[in-house]
């Protein structure tokens, strides 16, 4: 009875995409937080170039998180 109602393939796809997106988003945001902390630490120790590199990494990770959120909203609105 449930097999007629539920599409198992689509359900499995939703599960693995949700897990991948959750892990990817968490990893990117964690790296952004760590990058910001390292940039601050390097700036305090007088390492300007290294601080700038960590700041760029932080910015790229935050942009990736923003793109992920926008992409998720766009996909949800199209379905």
PDB file of N, CA and C in Angstrom:
ATOM      1  N   UNK A   1       0.815  -1.179   0.000  1.00  0.00           N
ATOM      2  CA  UNK A   1       0.000   0.000   0.000  1.00  0.00           C
ATOM      3  C   UNK A   1       0.872   1.261   0.000  1.00  0.00           C
ATOM      4  N   UNK A   2       1.894   1.298   0.865  1.00  0.00           N
ATOM      5  CA  UNK A   2       2.753   2.478   0.907  1.00  0.00           C
ATOM      6  C   UNK A   2       3.630   2.585  -0.329  1.00  0.00           C
ATOM      7  N   UNK A   3       3.962   1.454  -0.936  1.00  0.00           N
ATOM      8  CA  UNK A   3       4.813   1.475  -2.124  1.00  0.00           C
ATOM      9  C   UNK A   3       4.128   2.196  -3.279  1.00  0.00           C
ATOM     10  N   UNK A   4       2.824   2.180  -3.307  1.00  0.00           N
ATOM     11  CA  UNK A   4       2.099   2.881  -4.356  1.00  0.00           C
ATOM     12  C   UNK A   4       2.086   4.390  -4.114  1.00  0.00           C
ATOM     13  N   UNK A   5       2.168   4.787  -2.875  1.00  0.00           N
ATOM     14  CA  UNK A   5       2.084   6.201  -2.520  1.00  0.00           C
ATOM     15  C   UNK A   5       3.454   6.864  -2.503  1.00  0.00           C
ATOM     16  N   UNK A   6       4.459   6.168  -1.973  1.00  0.00           N
ATOM     17  CA  UNK A   6       5.785   6.745  -1.770  1.00  0.00           C
ATOM     18  C   UNK A   6       6.724   6.311  -2.886  1.00  0.00           C
ATOM     19  N   UNK A   7       7.404   7.275  -3.478  1.00  0.00           N
ATOM     20  CA  UNK A   7       8.431   6.995  -4.478  1.00  0.00           C
ATOM     21  C   UNK A   7       9.755   6.810  -3.739  1.00  0.00           C
ATOM     22  N   UNK A   8      10.190   5.562  -3.626  1.00  0.00           N
ATOM     23  CA  UNK A   8      11.392   5.242  -2.863  1.00  0.00           C
ATOM     24  C   UNK A   8      12.645   5.893  -3.409  1.00  0.00           C
ATOM     25  N   UNK A   9      12.769   5.960  -4.722  1.00  0.00           N
ATOM     26  CA  UNK A   9      13.947   6.580  -5.332  1.00  0.00           C
ATOM     27  C   UNK A   9      14.045   8.060  -5.017  1.00  0.00           C
ATOM     28  N   UNK A  10      12.922   8.751  -5.106  1.00  0.00           N
ATOM     29  CA  UNK A  10      12.913  10.187  -4.798  1.00  0.00           C
ATOM     30  C   UNK A  10      13.181  10.420  -3.315  1.00  0.00           C
ATOM     31  N   UNK A  11      12.643   9.568  -2.466  1.00  0.00           N
ATOM     32  CA  UNK A  11      12.870   9.699  -1.028  1.00  0.00           C
ATOM     33  C   UNK A  11      14.342   9.485  -0.690  1.00  0.00           C
ATOM     34  N   UNK A  12      14.959   8.493  -1.304  1.00  0.00           N
ATOM     35  CA  UNK A  12      16.381   8.235  -1.084  1.00  0.00           C
ATOM     36  C   UNK A  12      17.232   9.400  -1.579  1.00  0.00           C
ATOM     37  N   UNK A  13      16.837   9.989  -2.698  1.00  0.00           N
ATOM     38  CA  UNK A  13      17.566  11.147  -3.218  1.00  0.00           C
ATOM     39  C   UNK A  13      17.469  12.330  -2.257  1.00  0.00           C
ATOM     40  N   UNK A  14      16.300  12.564  -1.697  1.00  0.00           N
ATOM     41  CA  UNK A  14      16.134  13.650  -0.733  1.00  0.00           C
ATOM     42  C   UNK A  14      17.015  13.414   0.489  1.00  0.00           C
ATOM     43  N   UNK A  15      17.099  12.172   0.939  1.00  0.00           N
ATOM     44  CA  UNK A  15      17.900  11.855   2.124  1.00  0.00           C
ATOM     45  C   UNK A  15      19.370  12.129   1.869  1.00  0.00           C
ATOM     46  N   UNK A  16      19.925  11.622   0.774  1.00  0.00           N
ATOM     47  CA  UNK A  16      21.369  11.795   0.570  1.00  0.00           C
ATOM     48  C   UNK A  16      21.725  13.232   0.226  1.00  0.00           C
ATOM     49  N   UNK A  17      20.857  13.938  -0.496  1.00  0.00           N
ATOM     50  CA  UNK A  17      21.138  15.346  -0.801  1.00  0.00           C
ATOM     51  C   UNK A  17      21.075  16.186   0.474  1.00  0.00           C
ATOM     52  N   UNK A  18      20.137  15.888   1.347  1.00  0.00           N
ATOM     53  CA  UNK A  18      20.035  16.621   2.614  1.00  0.00           C
ATOM     54  C   UNK A  18      21.259  16.391   3.491  1.00  0.00           C
ATOM     55  N   UNK A  19      21.724  15.158   3.556  1.00  0.00           N
ATOM     56  CA  UNK A  19      22.924  14.856   4.344  1.00  0.00           C
ATOM     57  C   UNK A  19      24.135  15.568   3.757  1.00  0.00           C
ATOM     58  N   UNK A  20      24.295  15.503   2.444  1.00  0.00           N
ATOM     59  CA  UNK A  20      25.442  16.151   1.800  1.00  0.00           C
ATOM     60  C   UNK A  20      25.399  17.666   1.980  1.00  0.00           C
ATOM     61  N   UNK A  21      24.228  18.249   1.817  1.00  0.00           N
ATOM     62  CA  UNK A  21      24.106  19.703   1.971  1.00  0.00           C
ATOM     63  C   UNK A  21      24.354  20.121   3.417  1.00  0.00           C
ATOM     64  N   UNK A  22      23.838  19.371   4.353  1.00  0.00           N
ATOM     65  CA  UNK A  22      24.054  19.687   5.766  1.00  0.00           C
ATOM     66  C   UNK A  22      25.518  19.603   6.157  1.00  0.00           C
ATOM     67  N   UNK A  23      26.187  18.550   5.713  1.00  0.00           N
ATOM     68  CA  UNK A  23      27.616  18.412   6.012  1.00  0.00           C
ATOM     69  C   UNK A  23      28.434  19.493   5.317  1.00  0.00           C
ATOM     70  N   UNK A  24      28.118  19.764   4.064  1.00  0.00           N
ATOM     71  CA  UNK A  24      28.857  20.781   3.316  1.00  0.00           C
ATOM     72  C   UNK A  24      28.685  22.166   3.904  1.00  0.00           C
ATOM     73  N   UNK A  25      27.449  22.512   4.261  1.00  0.00           N
ATOM     74  CA  UNK A  25      27.191  23.825   4.849  1.00  0.00           C
ATOM     75  C   UNK A  25      27.885  23.955   6.201  1.00  0.00           C
ATOM     76  N   UNK A  26      27.797  22.909   7.010  1.00  0.00           N
ATOM     77  CA  UNK A  26      28.448  22.939   8.327  1.00  0.00           C
ATOM     78  C   UNK A  26      29.957  23.071   8.198  1.00  0.00           C
ATOM     79  N   UNK A  27      30.533  22.358   7.257  1.00  0.00           N
ATOM     80  CA  UNK A  27      31.979  22.426   7.043  1.00  0.00           C
ATOM     81  C   UNK A  27      32.401  23.821   6.589  1.00  0.00           C
ATOM     82  N   UNK A  28      31.672  24.401   5.642  1.00  0.00           N
ATOM     83  CA  UNK A  28      32.025  25.733   5.146  1.00  0.00           C
ATOM     84  C   UNK A  28      31.891  26.793   6.240  1.00  0.00           C
ATOM     85  N   UNK A  29      30.827  26.724   7.014  1.00  0.00           N
ATOM     86  CA  UNK A  29      30.640  27.730   8.062  1.00  0.00           C
ATOM     87  C   UNK A  29      31.671  27.554   9.173  1.00  0.00           C
ATOM     88  N   UNK A  30      32.004  26.305   9.498  1.00  0.00           N
ATOM     89  CA  UNK A  30      33.040  26.056  10.506  1.00  0.00           C
ATOM     90  C   UNK A  30      34.386  26.579  10.041  1.00  0.00           C
ATOM     91  N   UNK A  31      34.688  26.381   8.774  1.00  0.00           N
ATOM     92  CA  UNK A  31      35.944  26.887   8.232  1.00  0.00           C
ATOM     93  C   UNK A  31      35.957  28.415   8.225  1.00  0.00           C
ATOM     94  N   UNK A  32      34.808  29.026   7.992  1.00  0.00           N
ATOM     95  CA  UNK A  32      34.728  30.491   8.044  1.00  0.00           C
ATOM     96  C   UNK A  32      34.998  31.000   9.458  1.00  0.00           C
ATOM     97  N   UNK A  33      34.436  30.338  10.451  1.00  0.00           N
ATOM     98  CA  UNK A  33      34.669  30.746  11.841  1.00  0.00           C
ATOM     99  C   UNK A  33      36.135  30.555  12.208  1.00  0.00           C
ATOM    100  N   UNK A  34      36.698  29.413  11.840  1.00  0.00           N
ATOM    101  CA  UNK A  34      38.110  29.155  12.136  1.00  0.00           C
ATOM    102  C   UNK A  34      39.007  30.146  11.401  1.00  0.00           C
ATOM    103  N   UNK A  35      38.666  30.464  10.164  1.00  0.00           N
ATOM    104  CA  UNK A  35      39.448  31.430   9.395  1.00  0.00           C
ATOM    105  C   UNK A  35      39.416  32.813  10.008  1.00  0.00           C
ATOM    106  N   UNK A  36      38.257  33.213  10.501  1.00  0.00           N
ATOM    107  CA  UNK A  36      38.151  34.524  11.148  1.00  0.00           C
ATOM    108  C   UNK A  36      38.980  34.566  12.427  1.00  0.00           C
ATOM    109  N   UNK A  37      38.956  33.481  13.176  1.00  0.00           N
ATOM    110  CA  UNK A  37      39.750  33.427  14.409  1.00  0.00           C
ATOM    111  C   UNK A  37      41.241  33.464  14.098  1.00  0.00           C
ATOM    112  N   UNK A  38      41.649  32.711  13.069  1.00  0.00           N
ATOM    113  CA  UNK A  38      43.069  32.699  12.702  1.00  0.00           C
ATOM    114  C   UNK A  38      43.508  34.051  12.155  1.00  0.00           C
ATOM    115  N   UNK A  39      42.647  34.700  11.383  1.00  0.00           N
ATOM    116  CA  UNK A  39      42.988  36.021  10.845  1.00  0.00           C
ATOM    117  C   UNK A  39      43.191  37.015  11.981  1.00  0.00           C
ATOM    118  N   UNK A  40      42.322  36.957  12.963  1.00  0.00           N
ATOM    119  CA  UNK A  40      42.454  37.850  14.110  1.00  0.00           C
ATOM    120  C   UNK A  40      43.738  37.567  14.880  1.00  0.00           C
ATOM    121  N   UNK A  41      44.036  36.299  15.056  1.00  0.00           N
ATOM    122  CA  UNK A  41      45.253  35.907  15.772  1.00  0.00           C
ATOM    123  C   UNK A  41      46.506  36.359  15.018  1.00  0.00           C
ATOM    124  N   UNK A  42      46.515  36.157  13.710  1.00  0.00           N
ATOM    125  CA  UNK A  42      47.675  36.552  12.902  1.00  0.00           C
ATOM    126  C   UNK A  42      47.822  38.073  12.863  1.00  0.00           C
ATOM    127  N   UNK A  43      46.708  38.791  12.830  1.00  0.00           N
ATOM    128  CA  UNK A  43      46.754  40.248  12.817  1.00  0.00           C
ATOM    129  C   UNK A  43      47.358  40.783  14.117  1.00  0.00           C
ATOM    130  N   UNK A  44      46.978  40.168  15.238  1.00  0.00           N
ATOM    131  CA  UNK A  44      47.526  40.585  16.533  1.00  0.00           C
ATOM    132  C   UNK A  44      49.021  40.303  16.637  1.00  0.00           C
ATOM    133  N   UNK A  45      49.482  39.237  15.979  1.00  0.00           N
ATOM    134  CA  UNK A  45      50.907  38.893  16.056  1.00  0.00           C
ATOM    135  C   UNK A  45      51.734  39.628  15.006  1.00  0.00           C
ATOM    136  N   UNK A  46      51.102  40.471  14.197  1.00  0.00           N
ATOM    137  CA  UNK A  46      51.833  41.290  13.237  1.00  0.00           C
ATOM    138  C   UNK A  46      52.060  40.646  11.885  1.00  0.00           C
ATOM    139  N   UNK A  47      51.417  39.538  11.617  1.00  0.00           N
ATOM    140  CA  UNK A  47      51.549  38.844  10.331  1.00  0.00           C
ATOM    141  C   UNK A  47      50.428  39.299   9.397  1.00  0.00           C
ATOM    142  N   UNK A  48      50.643  40.427   8.734  1.00  0.00           N
ATOM    143  CA  UNK A  48      49.598  41.023   7.901  1.00  0.00           C
ATOM    144  C   UNK A  48      49.225  40.186   6.694  1.00  0.00           C
ATOM    145  N   UNK A  49      50.218  39.609   6.019  1.00  0.00           N
ATOM    146  CA  UNK A  49      49.936  38.826   4.811  1.00  0.00           C
ATOM    147  C   UNK A  49      49.165  37.555   5.147  1.00  0.00           C
ATOM    148  N   UNK A  50      49.560  36.894   6.214  1.00  0.00           N
ATOM    149  CA  UNK A  50      48.861  35.674   6.623  1.00  0.00           C
ATOM    150  C   UNK A  50      47.446  36.000   7.091  1.00  0.00           C
ATOM    151  N   UNK A  51      47.298  37.116   7.782  1.00  0.00           N
ATOM    152  CA  UNK A  51      45.966  37.539   8.223  1.00  0.00           C
ATOM    153  C   UNK A  51      45.068  37.827   7.026  1.00  0.00           C
ATOM    154  N   UNK A  52      45.635  38.441   6.002  1.00  0.00           N
ATOM    155  CA  UNK A  52      44.856  38.725   4.792  1.00  0.00           C
ATOM    156  C   UNK A  52      44.431  37.432   4.107  1.00  0.00           C
ATOM    157  N   UNK A  53      45.322  36.451   4.073  1.00  0.00           N
ATOM    158  CA  UNK A  53      44.990  35.158   3.462  1.00  0.00           C
ATOM    159  C   UNK A  53      43.847  34.480   4.217  1.00  0.00           C
ATOM    160  N   UNK A  54      43.921  34.480   5.538  1.00  0.00           N
ATOM    161  CA  UNK A  54      42.849  33.881   6.328  1.00  0.00           C
ATOM    162  C   UNK A  54      41.543  34.662   6.168  1.00  0.00           C
ATOM    163  N   UNK A  55      41.637  35.959   6.001  1.00  0.00           N
ATOM    164  CA  UNK A  55      40.433  36.765   5.778  1.00  0.00           C
ATOM    165  C   UNK A  55      39.784  36.425   4.439  1.00  0.00           C
ATOM    166  N   UNK A  56      40.604  36.195   3.421  1.00  0.00           N
ATOM    167  CA  UNK A  56      40.077  35.799   2.111  1.00  0.00           C
ATOM    168  C   UNK A  56      39.414  34.430   2.205  1.00  0.00           C
ATOM    169  N   UNK A  57      40.038  33.502   2.918  1.00  0.00           N
ATOM    170  CA  UNK A  57      39.439  32.175   3.104  1.00  0.00           C
ATOM    171  C   UNK A  57      38.095  32.302   3.819  1.00  0.00           C
ATOM    172  N   UNK A  58      38.047  33.146   4.840  1.00  0.00           N
ATOM    173  CA  UNK A  58      36.795  33.378   5.568  1.00  0.00           C
ATOM    174  C   UNK A  58      35.723  33.931   4.640  1.00  0.00           C
ATOM    175  N   UNK A  59      36.085  34.908   3.848  1.00  0.00           N
ATOM    176  CA  UNK A  59      35.128  35.521   2.925  1.00  0.00           C
ATOM    177  C   UNK A  59      34.618  34.511   1.898  1.00  0.00           C
ATOM    178  N   UNK A  60      35.513  33.702   1.344  1.00  0.00           N
ATOM    179  CA  UNK A  60      35.103  32.700   0.361  1.00  0.00           C
ATOM    180  C   UNK A  60      34.155  31.670   0.972  1.00  0.00           C
ATOM    181  N   UNK A  61      34.427  31.261   2.192  1.00  0.00           N
ATOM    182  CA  UNK A  61      33.548  30.299   2.856  1.00  0.00           C
ATOM    183  C   UNK A  61      32.174  30.903   3.132  1.00  0.00           C
ATOM    184  N   UNK A  62      32.144  32.161   3.542  1.00  0.00           N
ATOM    185  CA  UNK A  62      30.854  32.815   3.782  1.00  0.00           C
ATOM    186  C   UNK A  62      30.071  33.006   2.487  1.00  0.00           C
ATOM    187  N   UNK A  63      30.775  33.309   1.405  1.00  0.00           N
ATOM    188  CA  UNK A  63      30.108  33.421   0.100  1.00  0.00           C
ATOM    189  C   UNK A  63      29.541  32.066  -0.312  1.00  0.00           C
ATOM    190  N   UNK A  64      30.302  30.993  -0.090  1.00  0.00           N
ATOM    191  CA  UNK A  64      29.814  29.650  -0.417  1.00  0.00           C
ATOM    192  C   UNK A  64      28.564  29.316   0.393  1.00  0.00           C
ATOM    193  N   UNK A  65      28.535  29.699   1.659  1.00  0.00           N
ATOM    194  CA  UNK A  65      27.343  29.474   2.484  1.00  0.00           C
ATOM    195  C   UNK A  65      26.155  30.276   1.952  1.00  0.00           C
ATOM    196  N   UNK A  66      26.401  31.512   1.581  1.00  0.00           N
ATOM    197  CA  UNK A  66      25.334  32.342   1.025  1.00  0.00           C
ATOM    198  C   UNK A  66      24.787  31.786  -0.276  1.00  0.00           C
ATOM    199  N   UNK A  67      25.680  31.323  -1.133  1.00  0.00           N
ATOM    200  CA  UNK A  67      25.254  30.715  -2.396  1.00  0.00           C
ATOM    201  C   UNK A  67      24.431  29.461  -2.123  1.00  0.00           C
ATOM    202  N   UNK A  68      24.835  28.680  -1.140  1.00  0.00           N
ATOM    203  CA  UNK A  68      24.078  27.480  -0.787  1.00  0.00           C
ATOM    204  C   UNK A  68      22.677  27.800  -0.311  1.00  0.00           C
ATOM    205  N   UNK A  69      22.543  28.836   0.489  1.00  0.00           N
ATOM    206  CA  UNK A  69      21.221  29.237   0.982  1.00  0.00           C
ATOM    207  C   UNK A  69      20.351  29.720  -0.173  1.00  0.00           C
ATOM    208  N   UNK A  70      20.901  30.567  -1.026  1.00  0.00           N
ATOM    209  CA  UNK A  70      20.135  31.082  -2.168  1.00  0.00           C
ATOM    210  C   UNK A  70      19.744  29.948  -3.108  1.00  0.00           C
ATOM    211  N   UNK A  71      20.663  29.041  -3.375  1.00  0.00           N
ATOM    212  CA  UNK A  71      20.363  27.900  -4.243  1.00  0.00           C
ATOM    213  C   UNK A  71      19.263  27.033  -3.645  1.00  0.00           C
ATOM    214  N   UNK A  72      19.315  26.821  -2.338  1.00  0.00           N
ATOM    215  CA  UNK A  72      18.270  26.041  -1.680  1.00  0.00           C
ATOM    216  C   UNK A  72      16.904  26.696  -1.789  1.00  0.00           C
ATOM    217  N   UNK A  73      16.855  28.002  -1.610  1.00  0.00           N
ATOM    218  CA  UNK A  73      15.580  28.718  -1.720  1.00  0.00           C
ATOM    219  C   UNK A  73      15.055  28.658  -3.152  1.00  0.00           C
ATOM    220  N   UNK A  74      15.941  28.834  -4.121  1.00  0.00           N
ATOM    221  CA  UNK A  74      15.523  28.783  -5.526  1.00  0.00           C
ATOM    222  C   UNK A  74      14.973  27.406  -5.872  1.00  0.00           C
ATOM    223  N   UNK A  75      15.635  26.354  -5.429  1.00  0.00           N
ATOM    224  CA  UNK A  75      15.167  24.996  -5.718  1.00  0.00           C
ATOM    225  C   UNK A  75      13.810  24.751  -5.060  1.00  0.00           C
ATOM    226  N   UNK A  76      13.646  25.207  -3.823  1.00  0.00           N
ATOM    227  CA  UNK A  76      12.359  25.003  -3.142  1.00  0.00           C
ATOM    228  C   UNK A  76      11.230  25.767  -3.821  1.00  0.00           C
ATOM    229  N   UNK A  77      11.514  26.962  -4.326  1.00  0.00           N
ATOM    230  CA  UNK A  77      10.462  27.751  -4.963  1.00  0.00           C
ATOM    231  C   UNK A  77      10.084  27.219  -6.340  1.00  0.00           C
ATOM    232  N   UNK A  78      10.983  26.481  -6.987  1.00  0.00           N
ATOM    233  CA  UNK A  78      10.678  25.936  -8.312  1.00  0.00           C
ATOM    234  C   UNK A  78       9.910  24.626  -8.243  1.00  0.00           C
ATOM    235  N   UNK A  79       9.898  23.981  -7.110  1.00  0.00           N
ATOM    236  CA  UNK A  79       9.217  22.678  -6.999  1.00  0.00           C
ATOM    237  C   UNK A  79       7.751  22.854  -6.705  1.00  0.00           C
TER     238      UNK A  79
END
